[in-house]
């Protein structure tokens, strides 16, 4: 599949009037403190085109020549501490690329860029590709004619490819979703008064790893008023019987992410009538947005479908005053629904696309997106306690509409209550 993706890049480069190339490189190892590094995670575009998870590798694609994989030769000291370099010859063969084992990565890549006029590159700080671009920017005018003089971000080439998922990618995303479901099952027995948010978060993320996955993003486990903070991270509160617990999480499997949000009553059942009604409003809003999914539809239509339901519900509860149609036109709901309807999902949790915060973006068959309406009350409002309710599913845009990839994860009120009741 990576070979086909590289061929698609070459086709785009051939459309250019002058010689063009794409340069991508492995992610830089990120320093945690002093001489300790964070666990390595590959740069997403580079992984998409190569399937390589190791650092210290670069990929150069031109319109005419064979793609080149550049890997830094390791000296004896590096081998002692980090081990021998990976054998990338089989990967190069699979990609239809030439493997170049280099003593000086930057120098060899610069040589390969001679006579290239337009360079597409990733500008991730500290990567080989970004350093190469900086060297080219600094060349004196007398030498510029031999090297690229036009530069563009690699997203220009990669976004149209990455936004549409092939069948293999969809299977991997489905696996990530299934593992996320397993993680939620593991925490069901912990959803009860007195348990600390951090204990639930730890158990959830351990379950992902026990299932052969990683954590796609820092999980949000937020009880009561904590859930009104969209990216809550403290995880210090103990659950109280009267509260709702919001869990926003996702497993990462083979670098592809799931992204699911569910809300659970700490008491095991939805006892508070107002919280129950708010939950139903958010669920109805999500169903309305999912129903609107079609190729050719704008994300704005999905957003508005959800926002209408939220506005109507808030007006019925007396949170917003006046006719709901007038309140909707004024955007009165935005105080309680302050974010977008969703985002693209793939190798990145917020995957490469123009969908996020862009109501004019068009849906296309093969996209995988999230749909995640919510209502948030940072403080007690009337008789409504401070809380946050968000329901999020992962959706495949099909020819006829939407396929809910996360359908098996409970979200109806009765299903949620049964889920907690049957906790092992």
Coordinates of C-alpha atoms in Angstrom, one line a residue:
X1 CA 0.0 0.0 0.0
X2 CA 2.9 2.4 0.8
X3 CA 4.3 1.8 -2.7
X4 CA 1.0 2.9 -4.2
X5 CA 0.9 6.0 -2.1
X6 CA 4.4 6.9 -3.3
X7 CA 3.3 6.4 -6.9
X8 CA 0.4 8.8 -6.2
X9 CA 2.9 11.4 -5.0
X10 CA 5.1 10.9 -8.1
X11 CA 2.0 11.5 -10.3
X12 CA 1.4 14.8 -8.6
X13 CA 5.0 15.8 -8.9
X14 CA 5.0 15.0 -12.7
X15 CA 2.3 17.7 -13.1
X16 CA 4.7 20.4 -12.3
X17 CA 6.3 22.4 -15.1
X18 CA 9.8 22.2 -13.5
X19 CA 11.5 19.4 -11.5
X20 CA 9.9 18.9 -8.1
X21 CA 10.5 16.7 -5.1
X22 CA 9.0 15.7 -1.7
X23 CA 11.3 15.4 1.3
X24 CA 10.1 13.7 4.5
X25 CA 12.1 12.4 7.4
X26 CA 11.6 10.5 10.7
X27 CA 10.4 12.4 13.7
X28 CA 13.0 13.9 16.0
X29 CA 13.5 12.2 19.3
X30 CA 12.0 14.5 21.9
X31 CA 13.9 15.4 25.0
X32 CA 12.0 14.9 28.3
X33 CA 14.7 16.3 30.6
X34 CA 18.5 16.4 30.5
X35 CA 19.5 13.2 28.7
X36 CA 16.1 11.4 29.0
X37 CA 13.8 11.1 26.0
X38 CA 10.1 10.6 25.6
X39 CA 9.0 7.2 24.0
X40 CA 9.6 7.6 20.3
X41 CA 6.6 8.1 18.0
X42 CA 7.1 8.3 14.2
X43 CA 6.2 11.4 12.2
X44 CA 2.8 10.7 10.7
X45 CA 3.4 11.6 7.0
X46 CA 6.6 9.6 7.0
X47 CA 4.9 6.6 8.5
X48 CA 2.0 6.9 6.0
X49 CA 4.4 6.7 3.0
X50 CA 6.9 4.2 4.4
X51 CA 5.5 2.2 7.3
X52 CA 8.9 2.8 9.0
X53 CA 8.8 3.4 12.8
X54 CA 12.5 4.0 13.4
X55 CA 14.3 7.4 13.8
X56 CA 17.1 8.6 11.6
X57 CA 15.6 7.9 8.1
X58 CA 14.6 10.3 5.3
X59 CA 12.6 9.7 2.1
X60 CA 13.1 11.7 -1.1
X61 CA 10.6 11.3 -3.9
X62 CA 11.0 13.0 -7.3
X63 CA 8.9 12.8 -10.5
X64 CA 11.3 10.8 -12.6
X65 CA 13.9 9.0 -10.4
X66 CA 13.5 6.0 -8.1
X67 CA 12.5 7.1 -4.6
X68 CA 15.5 7.2 -2.2
X69 CA 15.5 6.1 1.5
X70 CA 18.4 7.7 3.3
X71 CA 19.6 6.2 6.6
X72 CA 22.4 7.4 8.8
X73 CA 25.2 4.9 9.3
X74 CA 25.8 4.2 13.0
X75 CA 29.3 4.3 14.5
X76 CA 30.5 1.7 17.0
X77 CA 29.6 3.8 20.0
X78 CA 26.0 4.4 18.8
X79 CA 25.7 0.7 18.1
X80 CA 26.9 -0.1 21.7
X81 CA 24.3 2.1 23.3
X82 CA 21.4 1.9 20.8
X83 CA 22.0 -1.3 18.9
X84 CA 22.6 -1.9 15.2
X85 CA 20.5 0.1 12.7
X86 CA 17.3 -1.6 11.4
X87 CA 17.7 -3.5 8.1
X88 CA 15.7 -1.4 5.8
X89 CA 16.6 -3.2 2.6
X90 CA 13.4 -5.3 2.6
X91 CA 11.4 -2.1 3.2
X92 CA 13.2 -0.3 0.4
X93 CA 12.5 -3.1 -2.0
X94 CA 8.8 -3.2 -1.0
X95 CA 8.6 0.6 -1.6
X96 CA 10.5 0.4 -4.9
X97 CA 13.1 2.7 -3.4
X98 CA 16.9 2.9 -3.4
X99 CA 18.5 2.5 0.0
X100 CA 21.3 5.0 0.7
X101 CA 23.3 4.3 3.9
X102 CA 25.0 7.6 4.5
X103 CA 27.9 8.8 6.6
X104 CA 26.6 12.4 6.2
X105 CA 22.8 12.4 5.8
X106 CA 22.5 16.2 5.2
X107 CA 25.2 16.3 2.6
X108 CA 23.9 13.3 0.6
X109 CA 20.4 14.6 0.6
X110 CA 21.5 18.0 -0.6
X111 CA 23.4 16.4 -3.5
X112 CA 20.3 14.5 -4.5
X113 CA 18.3 17.8 -4.6
X114 CA 20.5 19.4 -7.2
X115 CA 18.5 20.4 -10.3
X116 CA 15.3 20.3 -8.3
X117 CA 13.3 23.5 -8.6
X118 CA 10.4 23.1 -6.2
X119 CA 10.7 21.3 -2.9
X120 CA 7.8 20.1 -0.8
X121 CA 9.0 19.4 2.8
X122 CA 7.8 19.0 6.3
X123 CA 8.7 21.8 8.6
X124 CA 8.6 19.9 11.9
X125 CA 11.3 21.5 14.1
X126 CA 14.5 19.6 14.3
X127 CA 13.8 17.1 11.6
X128 CA 16.2 16.3 8.8
X129 CA 13.8 17.7 6.2
X130 CA 13.4 21.0 8.1
X131 CA 17.2 21.3 8.5
X132 CA 17.8 20.7 4.8
X133 CA 15.3 23.4 4.0
X134 CA 17.0 25.9 6.3
X135 CA 20.4 25.1 4.6
X136 CA 18.8 25.8 1.2
X137 CA 17.3 29.1 2.4
X138 CA 20.8 30.1 3.6
X139 CA 22.6 29.4 0.3
X140 CA 24.2 32.4 -1.4
X141 CA 22.5 33.6 -4.5
X142 CA 25.4 32.4 -6.6
X143 CA 24.6 28.8 -5.7
X144 CA 20.8 29.0 -5.6
X145 CA 20.3 28.1 -9.3
X146 CA 21.5 24.5 -8.7
X147 CA 19.0 23.9 -5.9
X148 CA 15.3 24.4 -5.1
X149 CA 14.1 28.0 -5.1
X150 CA 10.4 27.3 -4.6
X151 CA 9.2 25.7 -1.4
X152 CA 5.9 24.3 -0.2
X153 CA 4.6 22.5 2.8
X154 CA 4.3 18.7 2.4
X155 CA 0.6 19.0 3.5
X156 CA -0.2 20.2 0.0
X157 CA 0.6 16.8 -1.4
X158 CA -0.3 14.6 1.6
X159 CA -3.6 16.0 2.7
X160 CA -5.6 14.8 -0.4
X161 CA -4.3 11.3 0.1
X162 CA -4.5 11.0 3.9
X163 CA -8.0 12.4 4.3
X164 CA -9.5 9.4 2.4
X165 CA -8.9 6.1 4.1
X166 CA -8.4 2.8 2.2
X167 CA -9.8 -0.5 3.4
X168 CA -6.6 -1.4 5.3
X169 CA -6.6 1.8 7.2
X170 CA -10.3 1.4 8.1
X171 CA -9.6 -2.1 9.5
X172 CA -6.8 -0.7 11.7
X173 CA -9.0 2.2 12.9
X174 CA -11.7 -0.4 13.7
X175 CA -9.2 -2.4 15.7
X176 CA -8.2 0.7 17.7
X177 CA -11.9 1.4 18.4
X178 CA -12.4 -2.2 19.5
X179 CA -9.5 -1.9 21.9
X180 CA -10.9 1.4 23.2
X181 CA -14.1 -0.5 23.9
X182 CA -12.2 -3.1 25.9
X183 CA -10.6 -0.3 27.9
X184 CA -14.0 1.2 28.8
X185 CA -15.1 -2.3 29.9
X186 CA -12.1 -2.5 32.2
X187 CA -13.1 0.7 34.0
X188 CA -16.8 0.0 34.4
X189 CA -16.3 -1.5 37.9
X190 CA -14.5 1.6 39.0
X191 CA -17.3 4.0 38.2
X192 CA -18.6 4.5 41.7
X193 CA -18.5 7.0 44.5
X194 CA -15.1 7.6 46.2
X195 CA -12.9 6.4 43.3
X196 CA -10.3 8.9 42.1
X197 CA -10.3 10.1 38.5
X198 CA -6.6 9.2 38.2
X199 CA -7.2 5.6 39.2
X200 CA -9.8 5.2 36.4
X201 CA -7.4 6.9 33.9
X202 CA -4.6 4.6 34.9
X203 CA -6.7 1.5 34.5
X204 CA -8.1 2.6 31.2
X205 CA -4.7 3.3 29.6
X206 CA -3.2 0.1 31.1
X207 CA -6.0 -1.8 29.4
X208 CA -5.0 -0.3 26.0
X209 CA -1.4 -1.4 26.4
X210 CA -2.4 -4.9 27.6
X211 CA -4.4 -5.2 24.4
X212 CA -1.3 -4.4 22.3
X213 CA -2.0 -0.7 21.7
X214 CA -0.8 2.6 22.9
X215 CA -2.7 5.7 24.2
X216 CA -3.7 7.9 21.2
X217 CA -3.9 11.1 23.4
X218 CA -4.0 11.9 27.1
X219 CA -7.3 10.5 28.3
X220 CA -9.8 12.8 29.9
X221 CA -11.5 11.3 32.9
X222 CA -13.6 14.2 34.4
X223 CA -16.3 14.0 37.0
X224 CA -18.9 16.7 37.7
X225 CA -17.7 20.2 37.2
X226 CA -14.3 18.9 35.9
X227 CA -16.1 17.9 32.7
X228 CA -16.9 21.5 31.9
X229 CA -13.1 22.0 31.2
X230 CA -12.8 20.7 27.6
X231 CA -9.2 19.5 27.9
X232 CA -9.3 18.7 31.6
X233 CA -6.0 17.2 32.9
X234 CA -5.8 17.4 36.7
X235 CA -7.5 14.1 37.5
X236 CA -7.4 14.7 41.2
X237 CA -11.1 14.6 42.2
X238 CA -13.0 11.7 43.8
X239 CA -16.2 10.7 42.2
X240 CA -19.4 11.8 44.0
X241 CA -22.7 9.9 43.7
X242 CA -24.7 12.8 42.3
X243 CA -22.2 13.4 39.4
X244 CA -21.7 12.3 35.9
X245 CA -18.4 11.0 34.7
X246 CA -17.1 12.0 31.3
X247 CA -14.5 9.8 29.7
X248 CA -12.8 11.0 26.4
X249 CA -10.2 8.4 25.3
X250 CA -8.8 6.5 22.4
X251 CA -6.4 3.6 21.8
X252 CA -3.7 3.9 19.2
X253 CA -3.1 0.8 17.2
X254 CA -0.4 0.6 14.5
X255 CA -0.3 4.4 14.9
X256 CA -3.9 4.9 14.0
X257 CA -6.2 6.4 16.6
X258 CA -9.7 5.9 18.0
X259 CA -11.4 8.8 19.7
X260 CA -14.5 8.0 21.8
X261 CA -16.4 10.0 24.5
X262 CA -18.9 8.5 26.8
X263 CA -20.7 9.8 29.9
X264 CA -21.6 7.6 32.9
X265 CA -23.7 8.3 36.0
X266 CA -21.5 7.7 39.1
X267 CA -24.6 6.3 40.9
X268 CA -25.1 3.7 38.2
X269 CA -28.3 5.2 37.0
X270 CA -29.4 8.6 35.8
X271 CA -31.2 9.9 38.9
X272 CA -31.1 13.7 38.4
X273 CA -33.9 14.6 36.1
X274 CA -32.2 17.6 34.6
X275 CA -28.9 15.7 34.0
X276 CA -31.0 13.0 32.4
X277 CA -32.7 15.4 30.1
X278 CA -29.4 17.1 29.2
X279 CA -27.9 13.7 28.3
X280 CA -30.9 13.0 26.0
X281 CA -30.6 16.4 24.3
X282 CA -26.9 15.7 23.5
X283 CA -27.6 12.2 22.3
X284 CA -30.4 13.5 20.0
X285 CA -28.1 16.2 18.7
X286 CA -25.5 13.6 17.9
X287 CA -28.0 11.4 16.0
X288 CA -29.2 14.5 14.1
X289 CA -25.6 15.2 13.0
X290 CA -24.9 11.6 12.0
X291 CA -28.1 11.5 10.0
X292 CA -26.9 14.5 8.0
X293 CA -23.6 12.7 6.9
X294 CA -23.4 12.3 3.2
X295 CA -20.6 12.8 0.6
X296 CA -20.8 16.4 -0.7
X297 CA -22.4 17.7 2.5
X298 CA -20.5 20.5 4.4
X299 CA -19.4 20.0 8.0
X300 CA -21.4 23.1 8.7
X301 CA -24.6 21.2 7.9
X302 CA -23.6 18.6 10.6
X303 CA -22.8 21.3 13.1
X304 CA -26.1 23.1 12.5
X305 CA -28.1 19.9 12.7
X306 CA -26.7 19.3 16.2
X307 CA -26.8 23.0 17.2
X308 CA -30.5 23.2 16.4
X309 CA -31.3 20.2 18.6
X310 CA -29.2 21.6 21.4
X311 CA -30.8 25.0 21.2
X312 CA -34.3 23.6 21.2
X313 CA -33.5 21.5 24.2
X314 CA -31.9 24.3 26.2
X315 CA -35.0 26.5 25.4
X316 CA -37.3 23.8 26.7
X317 CA -35.3 23.6 29.9
X318 CA -35.4 27.4 30.3
X319 CA -31.6 27.8 30.1
X320 CA -32.0 29.9 27.0
X321 CA -35.0 32.2 26.8
X322 CA -37.3 32.9 23.8
X323 CA -38.2 31.0 20.7
X324 CA -35.6 28.5 19.9
X325 CA -35.4 29.5 16.2
X326 CA -34.5 33.0 17.2
X327 CA -32.0 31.8 19.8
X328 CA -30.4 29.5 17.2
X329 CA -29.9 32.4 14.7
X330 CA -28.3 34.5 17.4
X331 CA -26.0 31.6 18.3
X332 CA -27.1 31.6 22.0
X333 CA -26.2 27.9 22.2
X334 CA -22.4 28.7 21.8
X335 CA -22.1 29.5 25.5
X336 CA -22.9 25.9 26.2
X337 CA -21.5 24.3 23.0
X338 CA -18.2 26.1 22.4
X339 CA -16.4 23.7 20.1
X340 CA -16.8 22.2 16.6
X341 CA -18.8 19.1 15.7
X342 CA -15.8 16.9 15.1
X343 CA -12.6 16.3 13.2
X344 CA -10.9 13.9 10.8
X345 CA -9.4 10.8 12.4
X346 CA -6.5 8.6 11.3
X347 CA -2.8 8.4 12.0
X348 CA -3.3 11.6 14.0
X349 CA -6.2 11.9 16.4
X350 CA -6.9 15.3 14.8
X351 CA -5.9 14.0 11.4
X352 CA -4.5 15.9 8.4
X353 CA -7.5 17.6 6.7
X354 CA -9.3 20.9 6.4
X355 CA -12.4 19.7 8.4
X356 CA -11.7 21.1 11.8
X357 CA -13.3 24.5 12.6
X358 CA -14.2 24.8 8.9
X359 CA -17.9 24.8 8.3
X360 CA -17.4 24.9 4.5
X361 CA -15.4 21.7 4.3
X362 CA -17.0 19.0 2.2
X363 CA -17.4 15.4 3.3
X364 CA -16.1 12.7 0.9
X365 CA -16.6 9.0 0.7
X366 CA -13.9 7.2 2.6
X367 CA -13.3 9.9 5.3
X368 CA -13.3 8.9 8.9
X369 CA -14.5 11.6 11.2
X370 CA -15.7 12.1 14.7
X371 CA -19.1 13.6 15.7
X372 CA -19.1 15.0 19.2
X373 CA -21.7 17.5 20.3
X374 CA -21.7 18.5 23.9
X375 CA -23.2 20.8 26.6
X376 CA -21.1 22.4 29.3
X377 CA -22.0 24.2 32.5
X378 CA -18.9 25.6 34.3
X379 CA -21.1 26.6 37.3
X380 CA -24.5 25.8 38.6
X381 CA -27.1 27.2 36.3
X382 CA -30.6 27.3 37.8
X383 CA -31.0 23.8 39.1
X384 CA -28.5 22.3 36.7
X385 CA -25.3 21.4 38.5
X386 CA -21.9 22.2 37.0
X387 CA -21.2 19.5 34.5
X388 CA -20.1 18.5 31.0
X389 CA -21.8 16.1 28.7
X390 CA -20.2 15.1 25.4
X391 CA -21.0 12.0 23.3
X392 CA -18.5 11.1 20.6
X393 CA -18.4 8.4 18.0
X394 CA -16.1 7.5 15.0
X395 CA -17.9 7.7 11.7
X396 CA -17.0 6.4 8.2
X397 CA -18.5 8.4 5.4
X398 CA -20.0 6.0 3.0
X399 CA -21.5 6.3 -0.5
X400 CA -25.0 6.5 1.1
X401 CA -24.4 8.1 4.4
X402 CA -22.6 7.1 7.6
X403 CA -21.3 3.9 9.2
X404 CA -20.8 4.2 12.9
X405 CA -17.6 2.3 13.5
X406 CA -18.0 2.6 17.3
X407 CA -21.6 1.5 17.3
X408 CA -20.9 -1.4 19.7
X409 CA -19.9 0.9 22.5
X410 CA -23.0 1.7 24.6
X411 CA -24.4 5.2 24.7
X412 CA -28.2 4.9 25.1
X413 CA -29.1 5.7 28.7
X414 CA -30.4 2.2 29.4
X415 CA -27.3 0.7 27.8
X416 CA -25.1 2.9 29.9
X417 CA -26.9 1.9 33.1
X418 CA -26.7 -1.8 32.1
X419 CA -23.0 -1.4 31.3
X420 CA -22.3 -0.2 34.8
X421 CA -24.6 -2.8 36.4
X422 CA -22.9 -5.7 34.7
X423 CA -19.4 -4.5 35.6
X424 CA -17.1 -7.4 36.5

